[in-house]
XYZ file of N, CA and C in Angstrom:
441
model
N 100.532 81.946 141.657
C 101.404 83.072 141.417
C 100.709 84.073 140.489
N 100.812 85.328 140.789
C 100.174 86.383 139.995
C 101.017 86.692 138.764
N 100.373 86.736 137.600
C 101.064 87.092 136.363
C 100.543 88.437 135.866
N 101.310 89.026 134.972
C 100.876 90.283 134.369
C 101.306 90.363 132.911
N 100.551 91.148 132.160
C 100.895 91.542 130.796
C 101.196 93.029 130.842
N 102.251 93.444 130.140
C 102.593 94.855 130.060
C 102.708 95.238 128.588
N 101.904 96.220 128.168
C 101.990 96.771 126.820
C 102.550 98.179 126.888
N 103.367 98.530 125.904
C 103.967 99.862 125.872
C 103.628 100.534 124.551
N 102.975 101.682 124.653
C 102.630 102.477 123.486
C 103.729 103.527 123.322
N 104.585 103.313 122.329
C 105.632 104.277 122.015
C 105.081 105.170 120.905
N 105.164 106.481 121.120
C 104.557 107.410 120.168
C 105.546 108.488 119.743
N 105.225 109.102 118.605
C 105.964 110.263 118.117
C 105.003 111.123 117.301
N 105.401 112.354 117.074
C 104.641 113.252 116.204
C 105.520 113.584 115.003
N 104.961 113.402 113.808
C 105.659 113.697 112.567
C 104.756 114.624 111.758
N 105.241 115.837 111.494
C 104.446 116.842 110.765
C 103.064 117.010 111.378
N 103.007 117.032 112.703
C 101.743 117.225 113.409
C 100.890 115.976 113.556
N 101.290 114.884 112.936
C 100.530 113.629 112.993
C 101.076 112.739 114.103
N 100.193 112.184 114.911
C 100.585 111.261 115.959
C 100.736 109.868 115.361
N 101.879 109.219 115.658
C 102.135 107.865 115.189
C 102.473 106.966 116.366
N 102.071 105.693 116.255
C 102.363 104.690 117.265
C 103.261 103.610 116.666
N 104.158 103.082 117.485
C 105.041 102.000 117.075
C 104.339 100.665 117.336
N 104.264 99.823 116.326
C 103.586 98.534 116.439
C 104.443 97.439 115.815
N 104.031 96.203 116.052
C 104.631 95.040 115.404
C 103.507 94.156 114.875
N 103.806 93.411 113.843
C 102.905 92.357 113.383
C 103.399 91.068 114.016
N 102.454 90.226 114.415
C 102.759 89.132 115.318
C 101.945 87.911 114.929
N 102.584 86.761 114.909
C 101.897 85.477 114.770
C 102.376 84.606 115.915
N 101.452 84.184 116.760
C 101.858 83.314 117.863
C 101.615 81.859 117.478
N 102.241 80.981 118.228
C 102.108 79.552 118.007
C 101.343 78.956 119.179
N 100.249 78.264 118.881
C 99.487 77.591 119.929
C 100.338 76.452 120.477
N 100.682 76.484 121.773
C 101.563 75.440 122.316
C 100.957 74.045 122.277
N 99.635 73.958 122.229
C 98.990 72.639 122.207
C 98.971 72.026 120.822
N 98.763 72.879 119.778
C 98.619 72.346 118.428
C 99.805 72.650 117.523
N 100.607 73.657 117.879
C 101.714 74.069 117.030
C 101.286 74.929 115.853
N 99.990 75.251 115.771
C 99.482 76.062 114.662
C 99.684 77.547 114.943
N 99.934 78.298 113.867
C 100.116 79.745 113.953
C 98.763 80.453 113.909
N 98.675 81.572 114.641
C 97.489 82.418 114.584
C 97.533 83.247 113.298
N 96.437 83.942 113.021
C 96.436 84.918 111.942
C 97.349 86.068 112.339
N 97.789 86.831 111.372
C 98.629 87.992 111.633
C 97.871 88.995 112.497
N 98.513 89.456 113.550
C 97.905 90.404 114.490
C 98.831 91.602 114.631
N 98.269 92.801 114.564
C 99.046 94.020 114.788
C 98.867 94.414 116.244
N 100.000 94.587 116.954
C 99.960 94.827 118.392
C 100.966 95.881 118.791
N 100.762 96.411 119.991
C 101.790 97.223 120.623
C 102.860 96.290 121.172
N 104.011 96.837 121.440
C 105.091 96.061 122.037
C 104.664 95.651 123.446
N 104.894 94.399 123.797
C 104.517 93.964 125.136
C 104.649 92.477 125.319
N 104.421 92.066 126.553
C 104.499 90.658 126.877
C 104.212 90.425 128.349
N 104.438 89.200 128.772
C 104.085 88.796 130.131
C 105.317 88.430 130.945
N 105.065 88.173 132.208
C 106.121 87.703 133.112
C 105.998 86.198 133.355
N 105.292 85.464 132.507
C 105.049 84.035 132.748
C 106.325 83.210 132.834
N 107.382 83.634 132.141
C 108.664 82.927 132.237
C 109.590 83.582 133.251
N 109.144 84.679 133.864
C 109.930 85.447 134.831
C 108.997 85.820 135.990
N 108.526 84.845 136.732
C 107.438 85.062 137.691
C 107.732 86.087 138.778
N 108.965 86.288 139.149
C 109.288 87.262 140.192
C 109.590 88.648 139.625
N 109.409 88.830 138.328
C 109.744 90.092 137.669
C 108.678 91.153 137.966
N 109.127 92.367 138.244
C 108.197 93.480 138.494
C 107.550 93.926 137.188
N 106.476 94.682 137.299
C 105.790 95.230 136.127
C 106.764 96.095 135.324
N 107.505 96.979 136.005
C 108.453 97.850 135.306
C 109.545 97.052 134.606
N 110.031 95.993 135.238
C 111.072 95.166 134.629
C 110.533 94.441 133.395
N 109.279 93.971 133.448
C 108.667 93.330 132.275
C 108.553 94.335 131.141
N 108.074 95.536 131.454
C 107.945 96.603 130.446
C 109.297 96.851 129.775
N 110.338 97.066 130.568
C 111.655 97.391 130.027
C 112.226 96.239 129.202
N 112.073 95.011 129.696
C 112.594 93.837 128.980
C 111.902 93.656 127.642
N 110.570 93.756 127.647
C 109.813 93.556 126.408
C 110.138 94.634 125.374
N 110.240 95.891 125.804
C 110.581 96.957 124.861
C 111.961 96.706 124.264
N 112.920 96.329 125.087
C 114.275 96.067 124.588
C 114.280 94.872 123.641
N 113.617 93.777 124.021
C 113.606 92.576 123.181
C 112.924 92.819 121.837
N 111.787 93.518 121.852
C 110.966 93.622 120.644
C 111.303 94.822 119.767
N 111.949 95.856 120.340
C 112.242 97.049 119.541
C 113.722 97.422 119.515
N 114.512 96.919 120.461
C 115.922 97.291 120.675
C 116.076 98.695 121.252
N 115.010 99.266 121.804
C 115.062 100.597 122.401
C 115.116 100.506 123.924
N 115.697 101.532 124.529
C 115.627 101.720 125.973
C 115.119 103.137 126.227
N 114.606 103.389 127.425
C 114.043 104.701 127.753
C 114.125 104.895 129.258
N 114.004 106.140 129.682
C 114.002 106.454 131.109
C 112.629 106.854 131.623
N 111.810 107.460 130.776
C 110.525 108.000 131.220
C 109.359 107.255 130.597
N 108.384 106.928 131.428
C 107.140 106.330 130.943
C 106.019 106.766 131.873
N 104.820 106.604 131.393
C 103.638 106.933 132.191
C 102.685 105.743 132.158
N 102.302 105.252 133.331
C 101.295 104.185 133.361
C 99.945 104.828 133.076
N 99.280 104.363 132.026
C 98.008 104.963 131.615
C 96.825 104.020 131.763
N 97.103 102.743 132.035
C 95.999 101.776 132.013
C 96.344 100.582 132.882
N 95.328 100.080 133.566
C 95.464 98.864 134.355
C 94.125 98.158 134.357
N 94.157 96.849 134.157
C 92.921 96.065 134.128
C 93.172 94.724 134.801
N 92.412 94.448 135.858
C 92.490 93.148 136.511
C 91.624 92.176 135.721
N 92.272 91.223 135.061
C 91.565 90.234 134.252
C 90.979 89.154 135.155
N 91.742 88.800 136.177
C 91.305 87.827 137.178
C 92.099 88.108 138.447
N 91.857 87.328 139.479
C 92.621 87.526 140.712
C 94.086 87.129 140.519
N 94.390 86.410 139.433
C 95.754 85.963 139.179
C 96.449 86.681 138.031
N 95.755 87.586 137.299
C 96.364 88.210 136.126
C 95.888 89.653 135.961
N 96.851 90.559 135.755
C 96.571 91.980 135.556
C 97.266 92.448 134.288
N 96.588 93.340 133.537
C 97.176 93.949 132.344
C 97.501 95.407 132.653
N 98.654 95.867 132.127
C 99.103 97.244 132.319
C 99.453 97.844 130.963
N 99.229 99.146 130.842
C 99.631 99.872 129.648
C 100.449 101.092 130.022
N 101.527 101.315 129.282
C 102.418 102.452 129.507
C 102.546 103.264 128.230
N 102.834 104.537 128.405
C 103.035 105.468 127.303
C 104.477 105.957 127.362
N 105.168 105.922 126.207
C 106.561 106.368 126.120
C 106.704 107.257 124.886
N 107.269 108.444 125.081
C 107.560 109.340 123.973
C 108.840 108.858 123.294
N 108.802 108.693 121.985
C 109.971 108.226 121.238
C 111.176 109.145 121.448
N 110.916 110.422 121.726
C 112.017 111.359 121.995
C 112.801 110.973 123.245
N 112.192 110.184 124.124
C 112.851 109.730 125.351
C 113.538 108.374 125.184
N 113.610 107.875 123.945
C 114.196 106.560 123.679
C 115.597 106.683 123.113
N 116.407 105.651 123.389
C 117.740 105.541 122.829
C 117.854 104.192 122.154
N 118.757 104.145 121.171
C 118.999 102.903 120.457
C 118.489 103.001 119.039
N 118.735 101.967 118.293
C 118.297 101.888 116.901
C 117.196 100.835 116.815
N 116.072 101.200 116.220
C 114.964 100.253 116.092
C 115.418 98.974 115.397
N 114.954 97.856 115.931
C 115.215 96.551 115.313
C 114.667 96.591 113.886
N 115.459 96.096 112.928
C 115.075 96.195 111.518
C 114.692 94.863 110.886
N 114.915 93.775 111.580
C 114.651 92.455 110.997
C 113.549 91.747 111.779
N 112.819 90.854 111.116
C 111.859 90.021 111.850
C 112.600 89.186 112.882
N 111.857 88.696 113.880
C 112.490 87.845 114.884
C 111.550 86.724 115.291
N 112.139 85.676 115.857
C 111.377 84.564 116.392
C 111.542 84.600 117.908
N 110.420 84.621 118.621
C 110.432 84.691 120.079
C 109.738 83.445 120.627
N 110.506 82.401 120.896
C 109.958 81.131 121.406
C 108.851 80.586 120.512
N 109.054 80.632 119.199
C 108.075 80.109 118.243
C 107.110 81.147 117.726
N 107.069 82.330 118.340
C 106.208 83.411 117.858
C 106.990 84.255 116.855
N 106.330 84.652 115.774
C 106.978 85.452 114.734
C 106.607 86.913 114.909
N 107.629 87.777 114.980
C 107.415 89.211 115.132
C 108.074 89.941 113.977
N 107.327 90.863 113.365
C 107.911 91.709 112.330
C 108.846 92.715 112.985
N 109.598 93.414 112.177
C 110.330 94.569 112.688
C 109.285 95.608 113.112
N 109.549 96.390 114.157
C 108.603 97.439 114.552
C 108.460 98.479 113.440
N 107.271 99.055 113.329
C 107.039 100.097 112.326
C 106.008 101.088 112.854
N 105.988 102.263 112.242
C 105.116 103.357 112.671
C 103.821 103.365 111.886
N 102.712 103.635 112.593
C 101.391 103.747 111.978
C 100.724 104.998 112.531
N 100.079 105.756 111.645
C 99.310 106.915 112.117
C 98.283 106.439 113.137
N 98.198 107.125 114.259
C 97.291 106.714 115.339
C 95.861 106.587 114.836
N 95.429 107.498 113.999
C 94.041 107.471 113.505
C 93.768 106.257 112.629
N 94.791 105.719 111.972
C 94.614 104.555 111.091
C 94.684 103.233 111.838
N 95.256 103.254 113.012
C 95.542 102.005 113.728
C 94.296 101.298 114.243
N 93.250 102.040 114.565
C 92.051 101.424 115.145
C 91.484 100.320 114.265
N 91.640 100.440 112.961
C 91.071 99.453 112.048
C 91.851 98.140 112.035
N 93.119 98.187 112.418
C 93.965 96.999 112.263
C 94.494 96.431 113.577
N 94.384 97.166 114.656
C 94.970 96.746 115.925
C 94.234 95.541 116.516
N 94.979 94.598 117.047
C 94.423 93.393 117.662
C 93.439 93.770 118.768
N 92.359 93.026 118.875
C 91.259 93.402 119.774
C 91.682 93.568 121.231
N 92.625 92.763 121.709
C 92.990 92.864 123.119
C 93.834 94.113 123.417
N 94.276 94.835 122.391
C 95.048 96.062 122.588
C 94.206 97.314 122.359
N 92.932 97.144 121.988
C 92.059 98.278 121.674
C 91.826 99.206 122.868
N 91.610 98.642 124.038
C 91.346 99.465 125.220
C 92.563 100.333 125.559
N 93.740 99.755 125.488
C 94.971 100.503 125.744
C 95.150 101.596 124.680
N 94.816 101.290 123.441
C 94.877 102.261 122.340
C 93.976 103.462 122.624
N 92.748 103.193 123.042
C 91.803 104.283 123.311
C 92.302 105.174 124.449
N 92.830 104.577 125.498
C 93.351 105.355 126.623
C 94.554 106.184 126.169
N 95.437 105.606 125.359
C 96.599 106.346 124.850
C 96.155 107.532 124.006
N 95.178 107.322 123.144
C 94.676 108.419 122.295
C 94.064 109.530 123.144
N 93.261 109.165 124.143
C 92.676 110.177 125.031
C 93.752 110.932 125.809
N 94.748 110.188 126.315
C 95.832 110.804 127.083
C 96.616 111.791 126.234
N 96.789 111.473 124.961
C 97.554 112.336 124.054
C 96.679 113.373 123.352
N 95.387 113.392 123.688
C 94.494 114.446 123.212
C 93.979 114.332 121.799
N 93.891 113.104 121.249
C 93.349 113.011 119.895
C 91.907 112.490 119.863
N 91.363 112.093 121.003
C 89.937 111.726 121.072
C 89.300 112.517 122.173
């Protein structure tokens, strides 16, 4: 069965500065039960527990679960075939197109610890963003005209 990861870069401009919405994340290794180091990531996740779920449905579910936001408009900006069985996708969403109130408390997602979402200046994020989200970050920055 083909699986996918969907990351969503939610952005806004504040006083001319571009900001991205991120979460801090610690996952639990299912084999050892040990936590990873703290990782800063974009909102996202996989369809591994929802194998028949479409890419768009995964995107919408993950954004709602991790941020409490919903939106109508998004742009697919990135796609990467990791293997014949797994593809990664990246979407861009303007915060102005979102409804709801951002989640304010940390949460536990099947043993993974997620901070409340928070805003980071796009230019500052490159130093702290988890390595597997770097490619999506670069495409988002280029799409929004800052690189």
